[in-house]
Amino acid sequence: MDITKIITPLNAAQRAAVTAPPGATLVLAGAGSGKTRVLVHRIAWQIQVAGLSPHAVLAVTFTNKAAKEMRSRLEDLLNLPAHALWIGTFHGLAHRLLRRHAERSGLPSTFQVMDSADQLRVIKRLLNTLGLDEAQWPAKQLQWHINAQKDAGVRARQGSDGNDPYQRQLLAVYRAYENICQRSGLVDFAELLLRAHELLRDHQDLLDFYQQRFQQVHVDEFQDTNTVQYAWLRLLTEGRGNLFVVGDDDQSIYGWRGAKIENIHLFRKHHPDHQLVKLEQNYRSTGTILKAANAVIGFNSGRIGKELWTQTGDGEAIALYAAFNELDEAYFVVERIRAWVAAGGSRSDIAILYRSNAQSRQFEEKLMASHIPYRVYGGLRFFDRAEIKTALAYLRLLVNRTDDTSFERVVNLPTRGIGASTLETVRHVAREHQLSLWAATETVIQQTRVSARAGQALKRFLNLINQLAEQARGLELFEQVKLVVEKSALLAFYQQDKADRGEEKAENLEELVNAAKLFDPYQNNEESLSELDLFLAYAALEAGEMQADDAADCVQLMTLHSAKGLEFKQVFLVGMEEGLFPSQQSVDDAGRLEEERRLCYVGITRAMRGLCLSYSESRRLYGRETHPRPSRFLKEIPPHLVQEVRLRANTRRPLPGFGVVQSSGQFKLGQRVRHEKFGKGVILQQEGEGAQERVQVSFQQVGVKWLMLAYAKLATDG
């Protein structure tokens, strides 16, 4: 192909990265600087110019969406099928390795991947088995602990209790959890990564093979790697230095889930001769937005350092609104959205970003009242729906009878006369003899441990699964799924359910059949795997790919963490208050505070044309009312980049360092006051000057009233 096709679309810095000589390379890619283009063109350059085989290229990213985009772009650029390349997420590629070498990794060939919800179910069942009170040992916290241990590369056998009874119990739970998963052939997300690392670490012949195969290893979003992921990458590239990583230390915002920003600095230490390329030209945002982002992130220490810039001009000033309370904040945002839409703007170009999910309620209520469609990003995903998970559990049980989580989910759904006492007998036998629930059920039937009626019900269930497995053999994938949803009676069960959105659930089951029909197994082709195995792995690993209403014209609501990687023409960054953003947990912790500042940087750089920041002088959240100070991040933005916005022309509000003063020094917004006749209240608004100055007060006993300060005889209340 013509080499100019690879390098012509690139700017100078991008071209330097794409054509970098062999060896370790760190591409410091600022927000909106074209990092995906660099990765795609780098791979194309190596194949077309450096003469590398497509089979010798490995590209790792964090989201299925990014992996699919890379694969699609490469197919267009190289005019060859991209399934020859190993491109995927860390979890997806780890799963591929383990499927290829299941026996050597200590797993059954029929092992199944658990999503987070199924993992939690296993832990809850384990707590019951161990006789632990979930109030004292919350399953969510145990799940976090187990995953954190695995992310750090620590097995239960390697842990130490330090003679601490609490730590001793944590180790016991972790050990018991590992035993259950091993016996049931279940693998959680963190286990995929840890076991893939152990596979290469403990089998020199496999390590030699993959080191020889992958001549170039590329990593996207490198700042988000955890300890095990970086260790795995180092194993693959050990002694060769063929590691090309793209990341941004200013966008490392996932420390709470194990990501190590230190990995960027370790990379530079481990590869002292690495080439550093900075991508600083931004193709997304206006100059004003970028100047604000640069100023805020500049307050963090230990950065490698870069300065985003653009050729598109400064654009409009950043809007800042000081709300009386969270209701006023929501009202203001919705009014701005109405004006945007009235001027011909698209609702889908707007995002409301917040630090905590709890902030969304007020905005949802105001949007609904204004008849403005909206979507809460990260809502219930297709493969997370109960009816879909139940159908998938049937399919998993066909493949792996020792999958206790799937067994428990479907054994009596639809109801088939298997009661709680019968199931408890089965669980008891399983615990007593260290059996899977399937094997324990066979034992219960053989030994007549339950009534004849219950025994027959159990037998019918086992026969159903065996018959489905036999009938599914030889069918196409979608026919297998169709067989299961129909013959299991799931489809009829939901069709007959008139009370609990049964029709919608039945339609979702039919959509599952359609998803199986459209499923392309060749994007992760492994000759040793059936299409059903691949589809079940896809459902667990790529659940977010079928989230509904992605293309709908509606306002997007999401947390700042969810917004990473996205962009919108208009962004409302709300709740800019101390204790909320930055969070209360971070204000006394320098490391956490810097991550909060990086989160603010991410939020600011989501905006393409317009950015509006807001904070409230009074906020009721989590059941209590506070009067927070404006976020320190607001003060870190140069004042000349910001324009105060007032919903009502004469309102006076105190703003953080922008030179706006109150019209009267006696009272301020949010202040508690007392009136001879109306009693105690809180000031909501101030307007006018001199003899015309008046305040709006919300009184506890008589509601909201406007009062002229010259005559009201208000007094401060504490």
XYZ file of C-alpha atoms in Angstrom:
718
model
C 0.000 0.000 0.000
C 0.979 3.660 -0.326
C 2.893 4.690 2.816
C 1.511 8.205 2.518
C -1.906 6.808 3.444
C -0.466 5.961 6.860
C 1.422 9.168 7.649
C -0.409 11.921 5.734
C -3.355 12.295 8.176
C -0.973 12.755 11.123
C 0.435 15.877 12.755
C 4.142 16.083 13.548
C 3.932 14.585 17.056
C 1.617 11.791 15.914
C 3.969 11.001 13.035
C 6.919 10.810 15.444
C 5.039 8.283 17.557
C 3.859 6.164 14.622
C 7.303 5.970 12.999
C 9.290 5.569 16.237
C 12.135 3.027 15.926
C 11.823 -0.392 17.602
C 12.100 -0.351 21.374
C 10.220 0.986 24.358
C 8.065 4.019 23.569
C 5.824 6.086 25.858
C 3.251 8.240 24.087
C 1.886 10.813 26.520
C -1.484 11.472 24.904
C -3.528 14.400 26.163
C -7.320 14.392 26.054
C -8.669 14.647 22.510
C -5.211 14.387 20.938
C -5.920 11.428 18.629
C -4.398 8.528 20.556
C -6.545 5.883 18.829
C -5.388 7.168 15.454
C -1.776 6.876 16.640
C -2.230 3.280 17.817
C -3.963 2.211 14.611
C -1.440 3.903 12.330
C 1.472 2.581 14.412
C 0.256 -0.992 13.888
C -0.313 -0.322 10.186
C 3.199 1.155 9.906
C 4.766 -1.915 11.496
C 2.922 -4.295 9.190
C 3.256 -2.357 5.931
C 6.624 -0.657 6.411
C 8.542 -2.659 9.023
C 7.327 -5.918 7.466
C 5.871 -7.423 10.633
C 3.367 -10.256 10.276
C -0.149 -9.430 11.540
C 0.191 -12.503 13.765
C 3.157 -10.858 15.513
C 1.151 -7.860 16.734
C -0.628 -7.651 20.100
C -2.793 -4.646 21.031
C -4.379 -4.329 24.456
C -6.997 -1.833 25.585
C -9.543 -1.488 28.377
C -12.943 -1.333 26.716
C -14.631 -3.524 24.161
C -15.732 -0.387 22.321
C -12.120 0.758 21.905
C -10.991 -2.696 20.776
C -13.744 -2.874 18.151
C -12.936 0.615 16.897
C -9.243 -0.262 16.537
C -10.095 -3.483 14.714
C -12.489 -1.712 12.351
C -10.044 1.102 11.537
C -7.245 -1.370 10.837
C -9.440 -3.363 8.488
C -10.163 -0.164 6.536
C -6.553 1.021 6.564
C -4.867 -2.294 5.706
C -7.661 -3.882 3.698
C -7.234 -7.175 5.531
C -9.334 -9.025 8.122
C -8.284 -7.837 11.566
C -9.075 -11.133 13.307
C -5.521 -12.175 12.413
C -4.393 -9.596 14.983
C -4.664 -10.136 18.711
C -6.626 -6.995 19.610
C -8.758 -6.940 22.730
C -9.207 -5.990 26.350
C -6.933 -7.312 29.071
C -9.749 -9.563 30.248
C -10.644 -10.718 26.758
C -7.064 -11.624 25.843
C -6.484 -13.303 29.202
C -9.607 -15.376 28.582
C -8.271 -16.312 25.136
C -4.975 -17.498 26.637
C -6.667 -19.523 29.354
C -9.024 -21.195 26.872
C -6.041 -22.233 24.774
C -4.183 -23.613 27.776
C -6.945 -24.445 30.261
C -5.364 -27.686 31.467
C -1.950 -26.130 32.043
C -3.551 -23.211 33.864
C -5.284 -25.628 36.246
C -8.784 -25.021 34.902
C -11.370 -27.393 33.451
C -11.872 -26.972 29.707
C -15.500 -26.047 30.422
C -14.683 -23.207 32.849
C -17.140 -20.306 32.815
C -16.553 -16.586 33.414
C -18.569 -14.934 36.188
C -19.628 -11.325 35.990
C -19.550 -9.133 39.085
C -23.162 -9.903 40.072
C -22.635 -13.667 39.906
C -19.426 -13.342 41.885
C -21.362 -11.543 44.606
C -23.943 -14.347 44.675
C -21.160 -16.902 45.211
C -19.764 -14.875 48.118
C -23.183 -14.501 49.734
C -23.764 -18.241 49.491
C -20.300 -18.796 50.957
C -21.096 -16.560 53.937
C -24.125 -18.711 54.645
C -22.025 -21.873 54.412
C -19.403 -20.472 56.808
C -22.076 -19.258 59.219
C -20.936 -15.624 58.979
C -23.348 -12.756 59.598
C -23.479 -10.558 56.484
C -24.160 -7.523 58.668
C -20.695 -8.018 60.167
C -19.078 -9.331 56.980
C -20.697 -7.411 54.076
C -20.492 -9.403 50.850
C -19.656 -6.286 48.815
C -16.642 -5.527 51.009
C -15.444 -9.133 50.809
C -15.800 -9.013 47.028
C -13.730 -5.825 46.912
C -11.082 -7.380 49.193
C -10.772 -10.566 47.141
C -10.510 -8.668 43.858
C -7.989 -6.225 45.324
C -5.817 -9.138 46.483
C -5.920 -10.687 43.026
C -5.201 -7.344 41.326
C -2.095 -7.122 43.509
C -1.098 -10.675 42.526
C -1.696 -12.159 45.986
C -3.230 -15.621 46.467
C -4.916 -16.693 49.708
C -2.010 -19.050 50.453
C 0.384 -16.091 50.230
C -1.560 -13.875 52.613
C -0.613 -13.219 56.217
C -3.006 -12.578 59.072
C -0.407 -10.848 61.266
C -2.033 -12.535 64.286
C -5.067 -10.350 63.684
C -8.400 -12.250 64.053
C -10.098 -10.002 61.482
C -7.379 -10.587 58.896
C -7.459 -14.308 59.725
C -11.158 -14.461 58.884
C -10.611 -12.509 55.652
C -7.981 -15.048 54.625
C -10.326 -17.928 55.482
C -13.091 -16.436 53.316
C -10.670 -15.830 50.451
C -9.371 -19.408 50.695
C -12.884 -20.874 50.786
C -13.912 -18.697 47.839
C -10.966 -19.957 45.779
C -11.918 -23.559 46.584
C -15.553 -23.046 45.513
C -14.533 -21.424 42.222
C -12.003 -24.139 41.465
C -14.496 -26.921 42.228
C -17.234 -25.257 40.177
C -15.051 -24.256 37.233
C -15.848 -20.563 37.724
C -13.507 -17.670 36.969
C -14.129 -14.043 37.996
C -12.703 -11.043 36.153
C -9.734 -10.546 38.475
C -8.944 -14.261 38.285
C -8.682 -14.058 34.495
C -5.829 -11.575 34.793
C -4.027 -13.250 37.684
C -4.199 -16.753 36.216
C -3.067 -15.553 32.777
C -0.030 -13.984 34.445
C 0.677 -17.154 36.435
C 0.329 -19.259 33.273
C 3.206 -17.454 31.568
C 5.231 -17.028 34.743
C 5.143 -20.722 35.636
C 5.536 -22.273 32.150
C 8.760 -21.180 30.506
C 7.964 -22.934 27.218
C 4.700 -20.982 26.858
C 6.418 -17.741 27.811
C 9.127 -18.370 25.206
C 6.477 -19.090 22.564
C 4.453 -15.916 23.168
C 7.536 -13.738 23.549
C 8.711 -14.963 20.146
C 5.266 -14.584 18.607
C 4.452 -11.052 19.742
C 7.205 -8.935 18.233
C 5.375 -5.726 19.123
C 3.043 -5.144 22.089
C 0.810 -2.056 22.173
C -1.118 -0.823 25.208
C -3.895 1.770 25.288
C -4.839 3.740 28.453
C -1.635 2.570 30.127
C -2.268 4.786 33.166
C -5.197 2.508 34.081
C -3.150 -0.703 34.397
C -2.960 -2.426 37.765
C -0.111 -4.431 39.310
C -0.937 -7.758 37.638
C -1.588 -6.230 34.218
C 1.766 -4.477 34.170
C 3.521 -7.616 35.450
C 1.917 -9.598 32.592
C 3.073 -7.025 30.037
C 6.605 -7.084 31.433
C 6.691 -10.879 31.176
C 5.642 -10.781 27.525
C 8.228 -8.149 26.582
C 11.036 -9.089 28.975
C 14.469 -8.601 27.456
C 13.078 -7.297 24.165
C 11.831 -3.800 25.011
C 9.129 -4.057 22.350
C 6.506 -2.253 24.421
C 4.611 0.701 22.921
C 2.348 2.298 25.533
C -0.093 5.175 25.173
C -1.376 6.872 28.285
C -1.945 10.091 30.175
C -0.848 10.509 33.763
C -3.331 13.401 34.006
C -6.269 11.060 33.319
C -5.503 8.360 35.889
C -8.797 8.286 37.815
C -9.287 4.645 38.778
C -6.975 4.268 41.765
C -9.962 3.147 43.857
C -10.242 0.006 41.717
C -6.576 -0.890 41.601
C -5.136 1.227 38.758
C -1.569 2.329 39.470
C -0.530 5.706 38.125
C 2.942 4.683 39.303
C 3.130 2.250 36.365
C 3.916 5.121 33.995
C 6.871 6.094 36.171
C 7.898 2.442 36.569
C 7.841 2.057 32.789
C 10.315 4.916 32.476
C 12.492 3.373 35.202
C 12.375 -0.126 33.683
C 13.137 1.261 30.189
C 15.680 4.064 30.754
C 16.320 4.340 26.992
C 12.648 4.729 26.099
C 11.430 7.304 23.604
C 8.928 9.861 24.951
C 6.442 11.483 22.568
C 3.901 14.054 23.783
C 0.601 14.514 21.961
C -0.533 17.985 23.020
C -2.580 19.276 20.084
C -6.245 18.849 20.975
C -8.918 18.294 18.312
C -11.934 18.401 20.626
C -12.211 21.497 22.794
C -11.950 25.267 22.509
C -8.882 27.139 23.655
C -10.681 28.516 26.727
C -11.681 25.048 27.901
C -8.138 23.748 27.394
C -6.596 26.686 29.270
C -8.896 25.959 32.216
C -7.972 22.254 32.147
C -4.244 23.039 31.959
C -4.532 25.465 34.882
C -6.371 23.033 37.146
C -4.143 20.020 36.477
C -1.090 22.216 36.924
C -1.731 22.163 40.691
C -0.813 18.436 40.791
C 2.767 17.500 41.557
C 4.867 14.716 40.035
C 3.421 15.076 36.532
C 5.495 14.294 33.472
C 4.007 17.500 32.138
C 2.282 18.634 28.958
C 0.212 21.606 27.763
C -2.889 21.044 25.642
C -3.491 23.512 22.801
C -5.732 23.888 19.776
C -5.847 25.712 16.478
C -9.628 26.216 16.611
C -9.683 29.447 18.654
C -10.684 30.322 22.214
C -14.470 30.057 21.878
C -16.905 31.243 24.533
C -16.141 31.820 28.211
C -16.813 29.117 30.775
C -20.123 29.768 32.514
C -20.328 29.646 36.311
C -23.569 29.524 38.247
C -23.931 29.834 42.017
C -27.177 28.131 43.001
C -29.108 28.681 46.224
C -29.597 24.932 46.641
C -29.697 21.724 44.622
C -33.241 22.485 43.365
C -32.159 25.849 41.989
C -29.104 24.219 40.404
C -31.274 21.654 38.599
C -33.729 24.363 37.513
C -30.908 26.468 36.072
C -29.371 23.557 34.137
C -32.713 22.512 32.669
C -33.486 26.097 31.610
C -30.140 26.262 29.776
C -30.945 22.951 28.091
C -34.352 24.262 27.003
C -32.666 27.305 25.468
C -30.134 25.090 23.663
C -32.868 22.903 22.179
C -35.001 25.932 21.270
C -32.036 27.280 19.285
C -31.944 24.051 17.256
C -29.375 22.117 19.295
C -29.521 18.359 19.766
C -30.274 16.956 23.218
C -27.763 14.145 22.721
C -24.988 16.764 22.486
C -25.545 17.644 26.161
C -24.125 15.900 29.230
C -24.728 16.558 32.918
C -21.723 15.264 34.859
C -21.678 14.767 38.616
C -19.393 13.255 41.241
C -21.984 11.027 42.918
C -24.902 9.048 41.483
C -27.047 10.447 44.285
C -26.968 13.859 42.568
C -28.907 12.677 39.519
C -32.378 12.600 41.137
C -33.024 16.361 41.104
C -31.978 16.645 37.460
C -34.110 13.662 36.463
C -37.169 15.172 38.145
C -36.682 18.573 36.490
C -36.070 17.022 33.074
C -39.190 14.880 33.383
C -41.257 17.883 34.448
C -39.999 19.767 31.384
C -40.706 16.786 29.084
C -37.034 16.568 28.067
C -35.917 13.009 27.259
C -32.827 11.895 29.149
C -30.737 8.785 29.697
C -28.765 7.853 32.790
C -25.538 6.468 31.348
C -24.449 3.155 32.828
C -27.998 2.045 33.575
C -29.125 -1.569 33.391
C -27.366 -3.244 30.495
C -28.882 -5.869 28.226
C -26.884 -8.825 29.543
C -27.473 -7.669 33.128
C -31.265 -8.044 32.892
C -32.630 -10.794 35.119
C -34.374 -12.724 32.350
C -31.239 -12.663 30.164
C -28.998 -13.805 33.021
C -31.438 -16.671 33.681
C -31.357 -17.814 30.042
C -27.558 -17.614 30.030
C -27.459 -19.650 33.245
C -29.345 -22.458 31.463
C -26.818 -22.312 28.623
C -23.868 -22.353 31.033
C -25.290 -25.371 32.797
C -25.445 -27.222 29.475
C -21.716 -26.623 29.099
C -20.672 -27.069 32.719
C -22.831 -29.063 35.157
C -20.595 -28.063 38.083
C -21.549 -24.374 37.751
C -23.309 -23.957 41.113
C -24.226 -20.315 40.504
C -26.126 -21.187 37.324
C -27.693 -24.239 38.997
C -29.078 -22.150 41.854
C -30.464 -19.559 39.459
C -32.474 -21.936 37.255
C -33.272 -24.989 39.366
C -36.719 -23.624 40.190
C -37.225 -20.957 37.540
C -39.795 -21.333 36.129
C -41.208 -22.934 39.268
C -41.200 -26.722 39.083
C -42.065 -27.793 42.622
C -38.571 -27.648 44.113
C -39.022 -25.893 47.446
C -36.615 -24.180 49.812
C -36.291 -27.175 52.153
C -35.434 -29.468 49.225
C -32.754 -27.068 48.026
C -31.329 -26.767 51.524
C -31.014 -30.576 51.638
C -29.109 -30.464 48.335
C -26.824 -27.709 49.655
C -26.193 -29.672 52.858
C -25.139 -32.772 50.903
C -22.914 -30.615 48.690
C -21.186 -29.108 51.737
C -20.925 -32.426 53.543
C -19.316 -34.303 50.656
C -17.594 -31.393 48.846
C -19.754 -31.917 45.763
C -21.182 -29.610 43.135
C -24.909 -28.934 43.507
C -25.540 -31.054 40.411
C -23.675 -34.048 41.871
C -25.322 -33.459 45.248
C -28.751 -33.540 43.576
C -27.930 -36.924 42.024
C -26.914 -38.175 45.481
C -30.108 -36.836 47.091
C -32.213 -38.659 44.487
C -30.274 -41.915 44.790
C -30.367 -41.911 48.590
C -34.006 -40.723 48.807
C -33.059 -37.819 51.068
C -36.270 -35.939 50.174
C -39.913 -36.819 49.610
C -40.914 -38.803 46.518
C -42.606 -35.744 45.065
C -39.544 -33.532 45.603
C -37.277 -36.256 44.280
C -39.303 -36.486 41.079
C -39.141 -32.719 40.655
C -35.356 -32.785 41.013
C -35.111 -35.674 38.581
C -37.219 -33.843 36.010
C -34.893 -30.862 36.247
C -31.760 -32.971 35.705
C -33.431 -34.727 32.789
C -34.424 -31.378 31.276
C -30.834 -30.123 31.278
C -29.489 -33.403 29.876
C -32.135 -33.444 27.148
C -31.470 -29.821 26.211
C -27.741 -30.560 25.956
C -28.445 -33.554 23.706
C -30.919 -31.693 21.491
C -28.607 -28.667 21.181
C -25.750 -30.771 19.825
C -25.155 -29.962 16.163
C -27.469 -26.946 16.047
C -26.352 -23.469 15.037
C -25.721 -21.086 17.926
C -28.962 -19.105 17.608
C -30.914 -22.372 17.338
C -29.345 -23.560 20.603
C -30.369 -20.341 22.344
C -33.870 -20.536 20.856
C -34.171 -24.159 21.978
C -33.228 -23.290 25.558
C -35.491 -20.258 26.003
C -38.441 -22.230 24.619
C -37.928 -25.759 25.999
C -36.964 -24.479 29.450
C -40.410 -22.789 29.458
C -38.775 -19.433 30.200
C -40.363 -17.741 27.195
C -43.853 -19.010 28.054
C -43.310 -18.086 31.713
C -42.677 -14.431 30.866
C -45.329 -14.299 28.151
C -47.913 -15.319 30.749
C -46.636 -12.833 33.353
C -48.932 -9.815 33.039
C -47.829 -8.134 36.262
C -44.044 -7.701 36.132
C -43.319 -6.405 32.592
C -43.561 -9.961 31.323
C -44.090 -8.959 27.702
C -40.959 -6.819 27.723
C -38.947 -9.662 29.268
C -40.232 -12.120 26.668
C -39.166 -9.688 23.948
C -35.707 -9.473 25.537
C -35.398 -13.262 25.366
C -36.248 -13.122 21.683
C -33.626 -10.393 21.285
C -31.107 -12.763 22.915
C -31.802 -15.246 20.127
C -31.226 -12.432 17.636
C -27.970 -11.468 19.380
C -26.792 -15.068 18.990
C -27.700 -14.985 15.299
C -25.651 -11.810 14.768
C -22.739 -12.949 16.934
C -19.426 -13.104 15.087
C -17.197 -15.780 16.651
C -14.315 -14.995 14.306
C -13.348 -11.748 16.029
C -11.931 -13.913 18.840
C -11.555 -17.146 16.946
C -10.174 -20.137 18.798
C -10.451 -23.417 16.940
C -10.778 -25.408 20.150
C -13.863 -23.510 21.329
C -17.478 -23.980 20.373
C -19.538 -20.984 19.310
C -21.606 -21.414 22.479
C -18.461 -21.165 24.655
C -17.435 -18.010 22.813
C -20.915 -16.511 23.080
C -21.107 -17.143 26.839
C -17.700 -15.518 27.301
C -18.863 -12.588 25.167
C -21.944 -12.175 27.354
C -19.805 -12.016 30.499
C -16.940 -9.905 29.152
C -18.744 -7.587 26.760
C -22.053 -7.032 28.515
C -22.088 -3.282 27.858
C -22.143 -3.610 24.092
C -25.939 -3.881 23.858
C -26.970 -1.057 26.170
C -30.272 0.303 24.905
C -31.051 3.691 23.374
C -27.456 4.706 22.604
C -28.581 6.675 19.570
C -31.659 8.311 21.104
C -31.806 12.125 21.075
C -31.765 12.646 24.821
C -29.713 14.441 27.455
C -26.963 12.261 28.914
C -26.577 12.030 32.716
C -23.532 10.310 34.169
C -20.831 10.308 36.820
C -17.481 11.847 36.003
C -15.876 8.398 36.050
C -18.363 7.167 33.441
C -17.631 10.158 31.192
C -14.009 9.246 30.509
C -13.449 8.690 26.802
C -16.623 10.556 25.780
C -17.186 14.048 24.386
C -20.157 16.433 24.185
C -20.750 19.848 22.648
C -22.260 21.159 25.902
C -21.194 19.932 29.345
C -22.694 20.851 32.722
C -20.251 20.015 35.502
C -22.426 20.294 38.616
C -21.936 20.082 42.377
C -18.569 21.856 42.431
C -18.355 22.011 46.214
C -15.848 21.075 48.884
C -16.794 17.722 50.398
C -18.624 16.676 47.257
C -16.040 17.426 44.579
C -13.385 16.985 45.792
C -14.960 14.284 47.917
C -14.823 14.514 51.684
C -12.633 11.383 51.846
C -9.971 13.031 49.701
C -9.557 16.459 51.279
C -7.052 15.265 53.906
C -5.242 12.770 51.651
C -2.775 14.291 49.158
C -2.820 11.267 46.838
C -6.603 11.070 46.738
C -6.921 14.816 46.272
C -4.660 14.693 43.223
C -6.815 11.921 41.742
C -9.908 14.081 42.344
C -8.163 16.909 40.507
C -7.418 14.544 37.610
C -11.118 13.658 37.630
C -11.937 17.375 37.342
C -9.496 17.621 34.421
C -11.280 14.706 32.730
C -14.653 16.386 33.279
C -13.528 19.726 31.851
C -11.992 18.125 28.756
C -15.220 16.291 27.870
C -16.596 19.642 26.660
C -16.179 20.566 23.009
C -17.829 24.003 22.703
C -19.570 24.968 25.920
C -18.773 24.284 29.565
C -20.947 25.357 32.501
C -19.822 24.868 36.105
C -22.215 25.125 39.049
C -22.230 24.843 42.809
C -24.853 25.239 45.519
C -24.621 27.322 48.651
C -26.963 24.905 50.402
C -27.356 21.217 49.571
C -29.417 18.389 50.981
C -27.722 15.101 50.203
C -27.776 11.719 51.915
C -30.554 12.967 54.187
C -28.789 15.993 55.650
C -28.441 19.653 54.750
C -25.030 21.286 54.408
C -23.703 24.735 53.468
C -20.521 23.857 51.612
C -17.784 26.108 50.349
C -17.205 26.311 46.589
C -14.775 23.707 45.277
C -11.099 24.614 45.337
C -11.011 23.537 41.687
C -13.097 26.592 40.787
C -10.485 28.891 42.293
C -7.770 27.153 40.291
C -9.332 28.312 37.000
C -7.996 31.742 35.908
C -10.795 34.339 36.481
C -10.568 35.780 32.958
C -11.735 32.438 31.518
C -14.963 32.455 33.536
C -18.182 34.423 33.217
C -20.725 34.463 36.035
C -24.218 33.503 34.910
C -27.307 34.815 36.701
C -30.721 33.383 36.118
C -32.365 36.538 37.487
C -30.779 39.826 36.442
C -30.355 41.570 39.812
C -29.473 38.633 42.015
C -26.290 38.992 44.058
C -24.321 35.907 44.997
C -20.878 35.402 46.533
C -18.545 33.795 44.006
C -15.160 32.201 44.661
C -12.573 34.783 43.796
C -14.267 36.475 40.814
C -14.708 39.923 42.373
C -18.487 39.800 42.949
C -19.602 41.223 46.316
C -22.877 41.286 48.187
C -25.045 44.351 48.081
C -25.235 44.332 51.866
C -22.628 43.199 54.333
C -25.207 42.333 56.969
C -26.654 39.162 55.406
C -25.518 36.482 52.982
C -27.155 33.666 51.063
C -27.775 30.555 53.110
C -27.620 32.503 56.358
C -30.088 31.600 59.094
C -32.215 34.552 60.249
C -35.055 35.312 62.684
C -38.166 37.505 62.187
C -40.441 38.777 64.972
C -43.610 37.515 63.272
C -42.510 34.712 60.933
C -39.916 33.035 63.136
C -36.751 31.290 61.899
C -35.723 30.954 58.279
C -32.890 30.766 55.707
C -32.036 33.422 53.085
C -32.471 32.072 49.538
C -32.038 35.205 47.371
C -30.926 38.840 47.559
C -31.586 41.589 45.068
C -31.733 45.367 44.737
C -29.574 47.948 46.422
C -29.877 50.525 49.183
C -33.468 51.229 50.259
C -34.715 48.815 47.550
C -32.673 45.854 48.780
C -34.801 42.837 49.599
C -34.271 39.184 50.462
C -36.198 35.985 49.869
C -36.428 33.899 53.045
C -37.670 30.354 53.508
C -39.345 30.352 56.951
C -39.885 27.101 58.833
C -43.487 27.961 59.762
C -44.904 30.154 56.976
C -42.912 29.194 53.878
C -41.109 31.490 51.412
C -41.511 35.284 51.620
C -39.842 38.360 50.090
C -38.944 41.057 52.647
C -37.600 44.615 52.254
C -34.537 44.833 54.489
C -35.275 48.478 55.352
C -38.499 47.453 57.127
C -38.234 43.743 57.947
C -36.107 44.030 61.107
C -34.406 40.709 60.399
C -31.866 39.432 62.899
C -29.175 36.805 62.468
C -29.915 33.460 64.112
C -26.693 31.979 65.391
